[in-house]
XYZ file of C-alpha atoms in Angstrom:
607
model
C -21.781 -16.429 37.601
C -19.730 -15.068 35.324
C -21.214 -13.710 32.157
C -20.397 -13.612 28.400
C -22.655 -12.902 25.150
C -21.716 -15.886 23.599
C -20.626 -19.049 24.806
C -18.395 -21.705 22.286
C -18.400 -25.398 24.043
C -16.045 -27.422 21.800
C -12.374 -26.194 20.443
C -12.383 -27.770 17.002
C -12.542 -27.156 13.694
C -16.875 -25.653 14.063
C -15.918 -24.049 17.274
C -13.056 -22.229 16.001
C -15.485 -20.289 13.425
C -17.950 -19.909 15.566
C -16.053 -18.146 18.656
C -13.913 -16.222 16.167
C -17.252 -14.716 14.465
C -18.965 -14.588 17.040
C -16.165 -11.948 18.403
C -15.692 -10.123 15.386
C -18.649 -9.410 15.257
C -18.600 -7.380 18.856
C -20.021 -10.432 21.211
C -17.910 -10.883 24.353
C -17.532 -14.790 23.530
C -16.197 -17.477 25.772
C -14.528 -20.543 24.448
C -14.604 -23.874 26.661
C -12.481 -26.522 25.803
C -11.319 -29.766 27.221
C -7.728 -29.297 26.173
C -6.514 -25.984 24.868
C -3.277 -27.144 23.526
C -5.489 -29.501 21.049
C -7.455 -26.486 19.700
C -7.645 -27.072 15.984
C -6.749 -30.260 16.319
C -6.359 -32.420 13.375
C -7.781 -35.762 14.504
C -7.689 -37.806 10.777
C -6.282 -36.273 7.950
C -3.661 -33.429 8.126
C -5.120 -32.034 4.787
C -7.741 -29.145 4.244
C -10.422 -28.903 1.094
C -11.160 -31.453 -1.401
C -14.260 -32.265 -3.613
C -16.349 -29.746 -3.220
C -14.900 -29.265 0.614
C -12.311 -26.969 -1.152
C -15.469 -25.098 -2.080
C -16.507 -24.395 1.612
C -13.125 -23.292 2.740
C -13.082 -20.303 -0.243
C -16.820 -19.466 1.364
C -15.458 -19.620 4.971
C -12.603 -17.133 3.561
C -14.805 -14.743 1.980
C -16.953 -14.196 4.844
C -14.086 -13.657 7.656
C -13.453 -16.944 8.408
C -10.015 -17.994 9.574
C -9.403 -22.057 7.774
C -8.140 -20.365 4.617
C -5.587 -18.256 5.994
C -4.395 -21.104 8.654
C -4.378 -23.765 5.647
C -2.231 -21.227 3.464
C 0.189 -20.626 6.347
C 0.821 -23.834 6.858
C 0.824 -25.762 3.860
C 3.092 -28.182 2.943
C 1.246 -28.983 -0.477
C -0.999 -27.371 -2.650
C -3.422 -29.117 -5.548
C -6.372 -28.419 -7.691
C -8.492 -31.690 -7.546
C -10.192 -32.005 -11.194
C -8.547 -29.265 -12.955
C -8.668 -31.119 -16.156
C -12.850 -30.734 -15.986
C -15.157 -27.676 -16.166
C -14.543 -25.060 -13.468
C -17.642 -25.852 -11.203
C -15.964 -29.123 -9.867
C -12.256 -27.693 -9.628
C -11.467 -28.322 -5.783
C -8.304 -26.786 -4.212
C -7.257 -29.361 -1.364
C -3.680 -28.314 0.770
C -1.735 -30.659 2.981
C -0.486 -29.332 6.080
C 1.679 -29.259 8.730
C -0.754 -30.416 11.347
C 1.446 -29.363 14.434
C 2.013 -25.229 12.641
C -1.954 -25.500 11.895
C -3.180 -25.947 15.459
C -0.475 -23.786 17.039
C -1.017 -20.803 15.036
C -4.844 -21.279 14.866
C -4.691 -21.061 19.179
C -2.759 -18.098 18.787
C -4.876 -16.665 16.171
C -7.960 -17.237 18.714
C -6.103 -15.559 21.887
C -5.017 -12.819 20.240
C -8.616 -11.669 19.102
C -10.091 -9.004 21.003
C -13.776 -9.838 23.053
C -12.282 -13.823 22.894
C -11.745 -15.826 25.705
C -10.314 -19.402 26.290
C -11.358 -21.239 29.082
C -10.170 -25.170 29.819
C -12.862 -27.180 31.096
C -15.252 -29.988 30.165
C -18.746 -28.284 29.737
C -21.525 -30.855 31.935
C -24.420 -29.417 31.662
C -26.789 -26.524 30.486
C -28.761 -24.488 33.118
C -32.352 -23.673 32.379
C -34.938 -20.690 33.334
C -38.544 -20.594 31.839
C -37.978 -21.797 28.697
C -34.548 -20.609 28.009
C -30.682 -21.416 28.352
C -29.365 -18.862 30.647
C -25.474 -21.060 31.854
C -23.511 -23.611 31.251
C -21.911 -25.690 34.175
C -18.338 -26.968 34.299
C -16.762 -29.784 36.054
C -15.166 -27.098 38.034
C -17.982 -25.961 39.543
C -18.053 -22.839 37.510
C -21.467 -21.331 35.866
C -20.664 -19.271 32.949
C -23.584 -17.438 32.396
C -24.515 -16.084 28.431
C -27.212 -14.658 26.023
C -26.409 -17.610 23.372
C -24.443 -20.558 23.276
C -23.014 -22.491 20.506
C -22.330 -26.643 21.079
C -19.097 -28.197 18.997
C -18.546 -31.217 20.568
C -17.440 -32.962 17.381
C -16.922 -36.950 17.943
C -16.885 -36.582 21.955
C -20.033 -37.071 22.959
C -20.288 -40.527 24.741
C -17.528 -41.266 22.499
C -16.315 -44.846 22.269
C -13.207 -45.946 20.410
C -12.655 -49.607 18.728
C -9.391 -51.013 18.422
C -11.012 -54.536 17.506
C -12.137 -56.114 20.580
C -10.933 -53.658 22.468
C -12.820 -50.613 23.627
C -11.755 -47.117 25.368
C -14.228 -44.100 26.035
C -13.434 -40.886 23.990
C -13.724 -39.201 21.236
C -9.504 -39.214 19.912
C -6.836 -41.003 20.974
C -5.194 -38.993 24.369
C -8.572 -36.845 24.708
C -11.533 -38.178 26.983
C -15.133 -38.657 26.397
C -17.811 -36.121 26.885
C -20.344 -38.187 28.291
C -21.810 -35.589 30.565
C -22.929 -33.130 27.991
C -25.108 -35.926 26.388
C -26.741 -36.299 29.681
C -28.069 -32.978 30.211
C -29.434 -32.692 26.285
C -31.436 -35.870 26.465
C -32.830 -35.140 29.779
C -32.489 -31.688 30.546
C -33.522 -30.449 27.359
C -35.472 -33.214 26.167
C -33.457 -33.164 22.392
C -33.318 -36.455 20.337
C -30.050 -37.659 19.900
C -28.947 -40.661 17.695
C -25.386 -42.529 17.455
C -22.954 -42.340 14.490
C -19.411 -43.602 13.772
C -16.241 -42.351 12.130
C -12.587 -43.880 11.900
C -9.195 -43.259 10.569
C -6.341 -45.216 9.681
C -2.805 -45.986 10.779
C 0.367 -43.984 11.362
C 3.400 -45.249 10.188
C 7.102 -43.808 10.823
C 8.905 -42.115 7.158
C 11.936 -44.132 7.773
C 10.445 -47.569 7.652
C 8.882 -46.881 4.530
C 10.247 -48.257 0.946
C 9.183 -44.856 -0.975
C 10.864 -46.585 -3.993
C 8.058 -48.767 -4.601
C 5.631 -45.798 -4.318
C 4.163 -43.206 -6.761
C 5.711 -39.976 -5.566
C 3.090 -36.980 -6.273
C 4.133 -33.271 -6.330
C 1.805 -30.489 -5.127
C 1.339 -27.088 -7.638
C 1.535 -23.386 -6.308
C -1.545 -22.492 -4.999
C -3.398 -20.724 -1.889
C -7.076 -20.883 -0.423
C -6.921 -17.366 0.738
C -8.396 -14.011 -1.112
C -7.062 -11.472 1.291
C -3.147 -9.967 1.872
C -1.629 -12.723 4.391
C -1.551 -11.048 7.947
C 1.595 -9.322 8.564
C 2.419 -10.830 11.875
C 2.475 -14.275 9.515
C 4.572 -12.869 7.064
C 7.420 -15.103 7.495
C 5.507 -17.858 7.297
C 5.102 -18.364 3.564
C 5.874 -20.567 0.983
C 9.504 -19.919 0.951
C 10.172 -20.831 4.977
C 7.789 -23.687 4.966
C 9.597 -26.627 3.094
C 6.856 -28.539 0.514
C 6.193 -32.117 0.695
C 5.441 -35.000 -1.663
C 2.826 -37.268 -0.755
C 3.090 -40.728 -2.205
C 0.351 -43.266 -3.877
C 0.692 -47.086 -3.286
C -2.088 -49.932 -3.460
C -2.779 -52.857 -1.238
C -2.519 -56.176 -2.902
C -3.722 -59.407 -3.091
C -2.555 -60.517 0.509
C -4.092 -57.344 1.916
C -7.584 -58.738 0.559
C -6.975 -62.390 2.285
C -6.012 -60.666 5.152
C -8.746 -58.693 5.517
C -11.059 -60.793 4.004
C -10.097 -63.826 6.949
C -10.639 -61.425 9.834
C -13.640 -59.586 8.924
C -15.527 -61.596 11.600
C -13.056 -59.519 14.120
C -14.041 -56.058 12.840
C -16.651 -54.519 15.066
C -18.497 -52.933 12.537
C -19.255 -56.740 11.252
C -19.417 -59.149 14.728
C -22.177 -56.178 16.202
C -19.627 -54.402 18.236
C -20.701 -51.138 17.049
C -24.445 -50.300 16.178
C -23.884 -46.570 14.862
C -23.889 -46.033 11.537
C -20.263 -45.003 9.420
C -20.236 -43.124 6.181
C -20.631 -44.921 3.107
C -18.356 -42.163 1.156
C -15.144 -43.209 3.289
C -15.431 -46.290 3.857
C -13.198 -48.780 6.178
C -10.558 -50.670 4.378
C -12.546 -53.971 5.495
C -15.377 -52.096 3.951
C -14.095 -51.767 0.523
C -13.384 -55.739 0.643
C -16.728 -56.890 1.822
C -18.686 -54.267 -0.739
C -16.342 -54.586 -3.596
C -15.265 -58.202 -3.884
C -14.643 -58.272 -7.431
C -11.571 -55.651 -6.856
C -8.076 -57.353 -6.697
C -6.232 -53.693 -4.976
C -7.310 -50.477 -3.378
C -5.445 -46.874 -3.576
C -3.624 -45.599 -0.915
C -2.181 -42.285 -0.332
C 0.802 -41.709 2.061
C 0.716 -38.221 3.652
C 2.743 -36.394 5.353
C 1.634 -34.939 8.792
C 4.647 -32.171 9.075
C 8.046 -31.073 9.059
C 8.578 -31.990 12.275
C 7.438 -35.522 12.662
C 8.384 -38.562 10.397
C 4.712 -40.051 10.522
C 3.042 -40.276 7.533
C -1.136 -40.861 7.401
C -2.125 -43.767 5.720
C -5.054 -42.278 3.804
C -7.304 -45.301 2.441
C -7.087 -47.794 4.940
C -9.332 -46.954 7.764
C -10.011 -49.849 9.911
C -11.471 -50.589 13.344
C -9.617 -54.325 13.217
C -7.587 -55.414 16.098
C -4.005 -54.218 16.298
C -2.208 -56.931 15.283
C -4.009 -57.379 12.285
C -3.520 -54.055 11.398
C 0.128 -54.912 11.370
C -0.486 -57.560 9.361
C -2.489 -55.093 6.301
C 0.123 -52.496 6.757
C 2.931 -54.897 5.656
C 0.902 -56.673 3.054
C 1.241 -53.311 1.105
C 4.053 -52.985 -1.463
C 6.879 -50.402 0.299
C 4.977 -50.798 4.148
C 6.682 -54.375 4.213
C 8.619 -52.930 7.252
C 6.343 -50.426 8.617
C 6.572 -49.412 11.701
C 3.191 -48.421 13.097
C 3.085 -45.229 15.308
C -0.794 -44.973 15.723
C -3.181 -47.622 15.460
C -6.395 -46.972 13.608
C -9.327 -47.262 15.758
C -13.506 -46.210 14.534
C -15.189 -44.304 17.273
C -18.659 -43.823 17.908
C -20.525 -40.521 19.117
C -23.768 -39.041 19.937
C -25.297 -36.283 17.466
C -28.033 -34.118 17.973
C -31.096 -35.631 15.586
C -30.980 -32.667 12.846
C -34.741 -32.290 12.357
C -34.685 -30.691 15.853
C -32.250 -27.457 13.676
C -33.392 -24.616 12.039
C -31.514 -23.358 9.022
C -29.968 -20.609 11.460
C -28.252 -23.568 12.962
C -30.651 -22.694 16.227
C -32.605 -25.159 17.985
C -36.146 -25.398 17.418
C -36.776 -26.281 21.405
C -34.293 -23.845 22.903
C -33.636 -21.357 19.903
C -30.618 -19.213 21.941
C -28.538 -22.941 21.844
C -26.745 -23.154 18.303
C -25.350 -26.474 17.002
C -22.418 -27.112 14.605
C -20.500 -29.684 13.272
C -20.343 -33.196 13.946
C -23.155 -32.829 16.198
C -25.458 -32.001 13.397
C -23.798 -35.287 11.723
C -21.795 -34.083 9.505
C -18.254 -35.206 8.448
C -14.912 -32.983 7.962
C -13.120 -30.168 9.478
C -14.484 -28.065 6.259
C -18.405 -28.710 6.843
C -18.161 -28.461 10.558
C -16.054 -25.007 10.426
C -18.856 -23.985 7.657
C -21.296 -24.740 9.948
C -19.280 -22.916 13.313
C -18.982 -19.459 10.841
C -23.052 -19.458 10.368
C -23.413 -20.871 14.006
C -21.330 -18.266 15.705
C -22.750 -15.214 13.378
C -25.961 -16.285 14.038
C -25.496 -16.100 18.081
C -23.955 -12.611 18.256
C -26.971 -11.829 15.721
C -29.342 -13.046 18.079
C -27.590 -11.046 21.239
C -27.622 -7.836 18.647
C -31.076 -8.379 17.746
C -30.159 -9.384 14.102
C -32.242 -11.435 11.665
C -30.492 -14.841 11.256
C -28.163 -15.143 8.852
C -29.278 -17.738 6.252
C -27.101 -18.768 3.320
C -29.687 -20.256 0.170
C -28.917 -23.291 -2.007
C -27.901 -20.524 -4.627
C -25.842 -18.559 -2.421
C -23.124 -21.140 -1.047
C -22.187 -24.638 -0.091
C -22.377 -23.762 3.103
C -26.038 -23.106 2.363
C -26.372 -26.208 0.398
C -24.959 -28.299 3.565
C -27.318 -26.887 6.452
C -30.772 -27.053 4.453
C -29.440 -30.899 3.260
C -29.251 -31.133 6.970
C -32.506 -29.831 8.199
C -34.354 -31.406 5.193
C -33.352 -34.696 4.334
C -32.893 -37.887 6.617
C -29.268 -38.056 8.228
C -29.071 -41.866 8.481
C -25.082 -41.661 8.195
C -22.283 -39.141 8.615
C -23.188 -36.500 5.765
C -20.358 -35.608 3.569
C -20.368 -32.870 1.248
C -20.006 -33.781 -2.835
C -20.610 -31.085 -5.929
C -23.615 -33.521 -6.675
C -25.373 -32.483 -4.179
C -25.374 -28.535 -5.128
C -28.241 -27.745 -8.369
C -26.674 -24.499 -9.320
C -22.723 -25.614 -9.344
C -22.144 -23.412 -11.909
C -22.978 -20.581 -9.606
C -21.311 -22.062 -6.840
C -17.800 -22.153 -7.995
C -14.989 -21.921 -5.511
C -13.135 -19.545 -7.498
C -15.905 -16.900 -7.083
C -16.670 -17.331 -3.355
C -15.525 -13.883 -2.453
C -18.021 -12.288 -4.921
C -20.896 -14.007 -4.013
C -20.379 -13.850 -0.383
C -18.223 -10.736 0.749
C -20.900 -8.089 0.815
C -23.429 -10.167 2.919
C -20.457 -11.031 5.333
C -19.488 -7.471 5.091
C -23.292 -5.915 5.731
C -23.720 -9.082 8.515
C -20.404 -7.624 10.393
C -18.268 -10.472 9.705
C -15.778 -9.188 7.136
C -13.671 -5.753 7.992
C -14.293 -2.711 5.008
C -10.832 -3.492 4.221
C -11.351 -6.777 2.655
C -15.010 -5.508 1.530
C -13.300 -3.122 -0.632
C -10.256 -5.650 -2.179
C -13.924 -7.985 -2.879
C -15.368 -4.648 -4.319
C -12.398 -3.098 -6.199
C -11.787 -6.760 -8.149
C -15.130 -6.799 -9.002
C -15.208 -3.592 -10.448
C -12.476 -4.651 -12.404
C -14.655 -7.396 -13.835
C -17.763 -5.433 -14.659
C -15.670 -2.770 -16.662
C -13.751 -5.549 -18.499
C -16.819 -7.470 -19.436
C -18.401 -4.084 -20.796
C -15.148 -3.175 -22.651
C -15.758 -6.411 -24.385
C -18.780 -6.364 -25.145
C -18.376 -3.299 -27.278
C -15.120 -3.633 -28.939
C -15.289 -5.845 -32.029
C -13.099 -7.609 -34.339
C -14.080 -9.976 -37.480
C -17.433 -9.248 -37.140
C -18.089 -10.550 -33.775
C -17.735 -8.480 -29.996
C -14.373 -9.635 -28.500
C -16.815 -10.972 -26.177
C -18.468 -13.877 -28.161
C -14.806 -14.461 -29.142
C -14.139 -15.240 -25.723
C -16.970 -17.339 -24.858
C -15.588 -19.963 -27.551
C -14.329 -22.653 -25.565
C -11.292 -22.708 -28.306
C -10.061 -19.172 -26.919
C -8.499 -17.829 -23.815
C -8.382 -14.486 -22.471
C -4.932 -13.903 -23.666
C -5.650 -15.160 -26.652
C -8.710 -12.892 -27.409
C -7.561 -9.870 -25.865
C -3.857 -10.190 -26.176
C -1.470 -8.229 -23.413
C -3.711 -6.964 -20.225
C -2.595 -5.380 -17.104
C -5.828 -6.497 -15.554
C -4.765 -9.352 -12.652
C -5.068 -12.982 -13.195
C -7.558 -13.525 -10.858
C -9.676 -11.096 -13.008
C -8.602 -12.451 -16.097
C -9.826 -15.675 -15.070
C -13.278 -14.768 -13.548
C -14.110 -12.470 -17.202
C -12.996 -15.761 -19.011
C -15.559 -18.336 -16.901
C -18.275 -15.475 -17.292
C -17.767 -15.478 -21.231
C -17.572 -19.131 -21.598
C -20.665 -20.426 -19.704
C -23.105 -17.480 -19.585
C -25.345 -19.103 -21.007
C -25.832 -21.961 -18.519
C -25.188 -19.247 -16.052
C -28.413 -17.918 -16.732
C -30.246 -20.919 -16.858
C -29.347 -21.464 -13.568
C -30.384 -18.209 -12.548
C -33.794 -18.729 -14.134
C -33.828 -21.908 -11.994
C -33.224 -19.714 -9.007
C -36.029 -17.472 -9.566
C -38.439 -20.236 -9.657
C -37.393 -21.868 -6.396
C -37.731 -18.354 -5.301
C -40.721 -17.844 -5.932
C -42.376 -21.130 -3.812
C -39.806 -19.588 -1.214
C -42.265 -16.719 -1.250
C -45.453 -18.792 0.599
C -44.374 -18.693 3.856
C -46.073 -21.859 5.946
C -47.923 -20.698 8.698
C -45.913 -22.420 12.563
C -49.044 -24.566 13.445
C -50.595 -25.772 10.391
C -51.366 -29.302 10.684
C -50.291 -31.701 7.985
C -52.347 -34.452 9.111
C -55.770 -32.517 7.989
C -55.141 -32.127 4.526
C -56.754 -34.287 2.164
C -54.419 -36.092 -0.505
C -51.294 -35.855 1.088
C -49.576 -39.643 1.503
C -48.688 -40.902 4.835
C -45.183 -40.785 4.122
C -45.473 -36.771 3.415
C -47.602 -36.212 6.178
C -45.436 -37.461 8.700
C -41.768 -35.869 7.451
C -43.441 -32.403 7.178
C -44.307 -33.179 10.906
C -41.604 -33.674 11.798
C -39.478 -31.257 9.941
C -41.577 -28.190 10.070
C -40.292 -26.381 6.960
C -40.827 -22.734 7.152
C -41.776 -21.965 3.519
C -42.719 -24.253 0.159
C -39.799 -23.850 -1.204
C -37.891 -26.194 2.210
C -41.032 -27.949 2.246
C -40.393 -29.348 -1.819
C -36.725 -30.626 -0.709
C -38.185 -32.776 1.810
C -37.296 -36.158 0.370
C -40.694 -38.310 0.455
C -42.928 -34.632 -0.804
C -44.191 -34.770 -4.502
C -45.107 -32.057 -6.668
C -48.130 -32.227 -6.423
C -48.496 -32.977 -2.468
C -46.839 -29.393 -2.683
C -49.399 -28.193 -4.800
C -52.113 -29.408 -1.926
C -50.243 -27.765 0.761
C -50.293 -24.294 -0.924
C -53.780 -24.730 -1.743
C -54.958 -25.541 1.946
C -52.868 -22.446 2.965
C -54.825 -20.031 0.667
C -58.437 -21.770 1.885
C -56.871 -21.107 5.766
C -55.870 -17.456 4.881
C -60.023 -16.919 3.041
C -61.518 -18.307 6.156
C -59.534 -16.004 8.124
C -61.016 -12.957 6.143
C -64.576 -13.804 6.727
């Protein structure tokens, strides 16, 4: 045996964050991987952030989480994503050089101190009374820990579909993980269930027509709130050249195309029985759902510097390869494509999420933490979300910590995981702005104030980024006081400023405060008042947070709740009234029932 604190299964995107935090924090932490050259790996799209994925990458940042500075050092374009609406739904997205990305994120992990890589395909988990005490390798080894965190992304019992044709794993060039799935449906008794995922062709730069293409720029811009690392500091913007990406559209022949060979696509002839996203949807998706649209977007995207392939962002498809040949050269500019890597959907087992607690701990075996695509989830940003919280929460549990538990008002992050252990997962979840009540709270531009002194005070962020967080927002508080009390016309230069017709610079003139600040004293002025609606929103969820549900209480005994309540409560076990009201299926006034059965409990009790 050979023991560790904390034990990472899974090098991705989740299990990045969670080894890295889990050894900042002090845990001696093992990672096991299959392959570590394809730590970091970026399996579909070279890109990082998005709608409201942009969000969660800013959060990751602020707590000591490594995605922002890897995206920033190797970005090949930067862009705001709805800058032209209100700041809650402003979503930085980067596209990278996917090579630099994965070879400087390994590094990054092998140089931190109490982390250790290990290559090997984790089997199985070994039990004793009640409790995870080792993981088993193909090897033979037992690697024996206090906590252990499972990544395994799309690799458990992963299939691929290139049409007809089927190969076990869960990328192209990486095998399956079939083992692992074993030993939690038998050995630990968990409830798994089977989604699917895909991504589209590769085609080579120098077959493509770019003149019949949109060519889009990228804007200066960085995910990062910290210094960049000096060991990194020659890779910047300046060494790292920037890349267009290019928009195109499939036409009329792509449609017919498609349209005549849907019958081949395994997600139509019953090839595949797991369910796909409905928010990124195959190419021969878009035809079949939206018939009445002649042409689709595209998006051609470079993967890197050093490679001429360009992602075909927009046509995922699971049809065999030689219609795929066919679709690519149906498109205006692809007529002589040359395809480098087919597109291919690939199915995978996930870990049923009703069996998580919002710590990201099992229910059944609470020192085994789950993150990523295993909670069935979608994108490198929610799964290395969920790693951060995963990992923390590990080394928390060896340290004797409380969990760390992010609320709906704190973070996306926090948003994501109660979604997760609240709501049905029928499909890969993806993450939208919709989905968050208090947006205006949640803005990815003030991540590292709501989020760097619980990271700090949790042991994830070092004092010296505590004190840039606390420094800048001292800057803020003064600023907003300064003017409050200085007038002109009549009016505080602060109600000036929270007229959606003025600026900062335009209210206050020449400032040697820092743009950042600037800009955070600006969004303050200008929708304080929804601000605080929000907040008062907050403080009533807070307050049915405050009725704690006692472990055992039995749904099925109180009177007036509907069938459909009884049995999700059940079965999701919320800990408080406040989870218990976001269960989809649970009224109002079913909670009302519940909290009034709890205080008859708590009088019989006295008697």
């Amino acid at each position: 045996m050979k023991n560790y604190d904390v034990i990472v299964i899974g090098g991705g995107h989740a299990g990045i964050e969670a080894s890295l935090a889990s050894a900042r924090m002090g845990a001696e932490t093992l990672l096991i991987t299959q392959n570590l050259d394809h730590i970091g790996q970026m399996s579909c799209n070279p890109a990082i952030g998005g709608i409201a994925k942009g969000h969660v990458v800013r959060e990751i940042d602020a707590m000591g989480g490594e995605m922002g500075q890897n995206t920033d050092a190797s970005a090949l374009q930067f862009r705001m994503l709805n800058a032209s609406r209100g700041p809650a739904v402003w979503s930085p997205r980067a596209q990278c050089d996917k090579v630099l990305y994965q070879r400087r994120m390994k590094q990054q992990l092998e140089k931190t101190e109490k982390l250790h890589t290990h290559q090997a395909e984790g089997l199985s988990f070994v039990t004793e009374k009640g409790k995870i005490i080792a993981v088993q390798t193909q090897f033979g080894d037992k690697f024996e820990a206090k906590a252990f965190v499972l990544c395994c992304g799309t690799f458990m019992r992963g299939l691929m579909h290139f049409g007809p044709q089927q190969l076990p794993g869960g990328r192209t060039g990486d095998t399956a993980a079939d083992a692992i799935s074993d030993s939690l449906k038998n050995d630990l008794g968990l409830e798994l269930m089977r989604l699917k995922t895909g991504t589209p062709p590769r085609v080579l730069a120098k077959t493509i027509d770019f003149e019949k293409l949109e060519r889009q720029d990228g804007e200066f811009g960085e995910f990062s709130y910290w210094p960049r690392e000096k060991e990194y500091e020659t890779i910047d913007r300046g060494s790292i050249p920037q890349m267009p990406c290019y928009i195109g559209r499939t036409s009329a022949e792509t449609k017919k195309v498609i349209a005549d060979n849907l019958h081949l696509s395994p997600m139509y002839n019953g090839s595949i029985d797991a369910i796909g996203t409905r928010y990124c949807p195959s190419i021969e998706d878009k035809i079949h759902r939206f018939g009445d649209k002649e042409s689709h977007q595209i998006f051609l995207e470079p993967e890197g510097v050093f490679t001429e392939e360009y992602y075909l962002n927009g046509i995922s498809t699971s049809l065999p390869v030689q219609i795929q040949n066919k679709i690519v050269h149906s498109i205006p500019g692809l007529e002589k494509a040359e395809i480098a890597r087919y597109a291919y959907a690939v199915e995978y087992d996930v870990v049923s999420p009703h069996q998580t607690q919002n710590s990201l701990a099992l229910k059944p075996w609470p020192n085994l933490f789950v993150a990523g695509q295993i909670n069935g989830t979608s994108g490198y940003e929610e799964a290395a979300g969920q790693g951060l919280i995963a990992g923390a929460n590990a080394a928390g549990l060896v340290a004797g910590k409380e969990p760390l538990i992010l609320e709906r008002d704190q973070a996306y992050i926090g948003v994501m995981i109660d979604d997760l252990v609240t709501k049905d997962i029928s499909e890969p979840y993806r993450l939208f702005t919709s989905r968050a009540e208090y947006r205006l709270l949640l803005r990815q531009d003030n991540a590292d104030r709501r989020l760097s002194k619980i990271a700090y005070e949790y042991g994830l962020l070092p004092y010296e980024k505590f004190k840039i967080a606390q420094d800048k927002e001292k800057l803020i508080n003064d600023e907003i006081e300064r003017l409050k009390n200085e007038r002109s016309h009549g009016k505080s230069l602060w109600e000036h400023l929270s007229s959606h017709k003025n600026t900062y610079d335009s209210v206050v003139g020449e400032s040697h405060l820092p743009e950042n600040v600037k800009e955070q004293v600006q969004i303050d002025a200008r929708y304080e008042c929804y601000i605080q609606r929000e907040k008062q929103q907050v403080e009533r969820q807070k307050r049915l947070a405050k009725n704690p549900i006692p472990e055992d209480l039995d749904y099925l005994t109180i009177t007036g709740l509907g069938n459909e309540a009884k049995n999700k409560l059940s079965r999701y076990r919320p800990v408080d009234l406040g989870q218990a009201a976001r269960i989809d299926g649970v009224t109002p006034a079913e909670i009302g029932l519940i909290q009034v059965h709890i205080k008859r409990l708590e009088e019989s009790k006295k008697l």
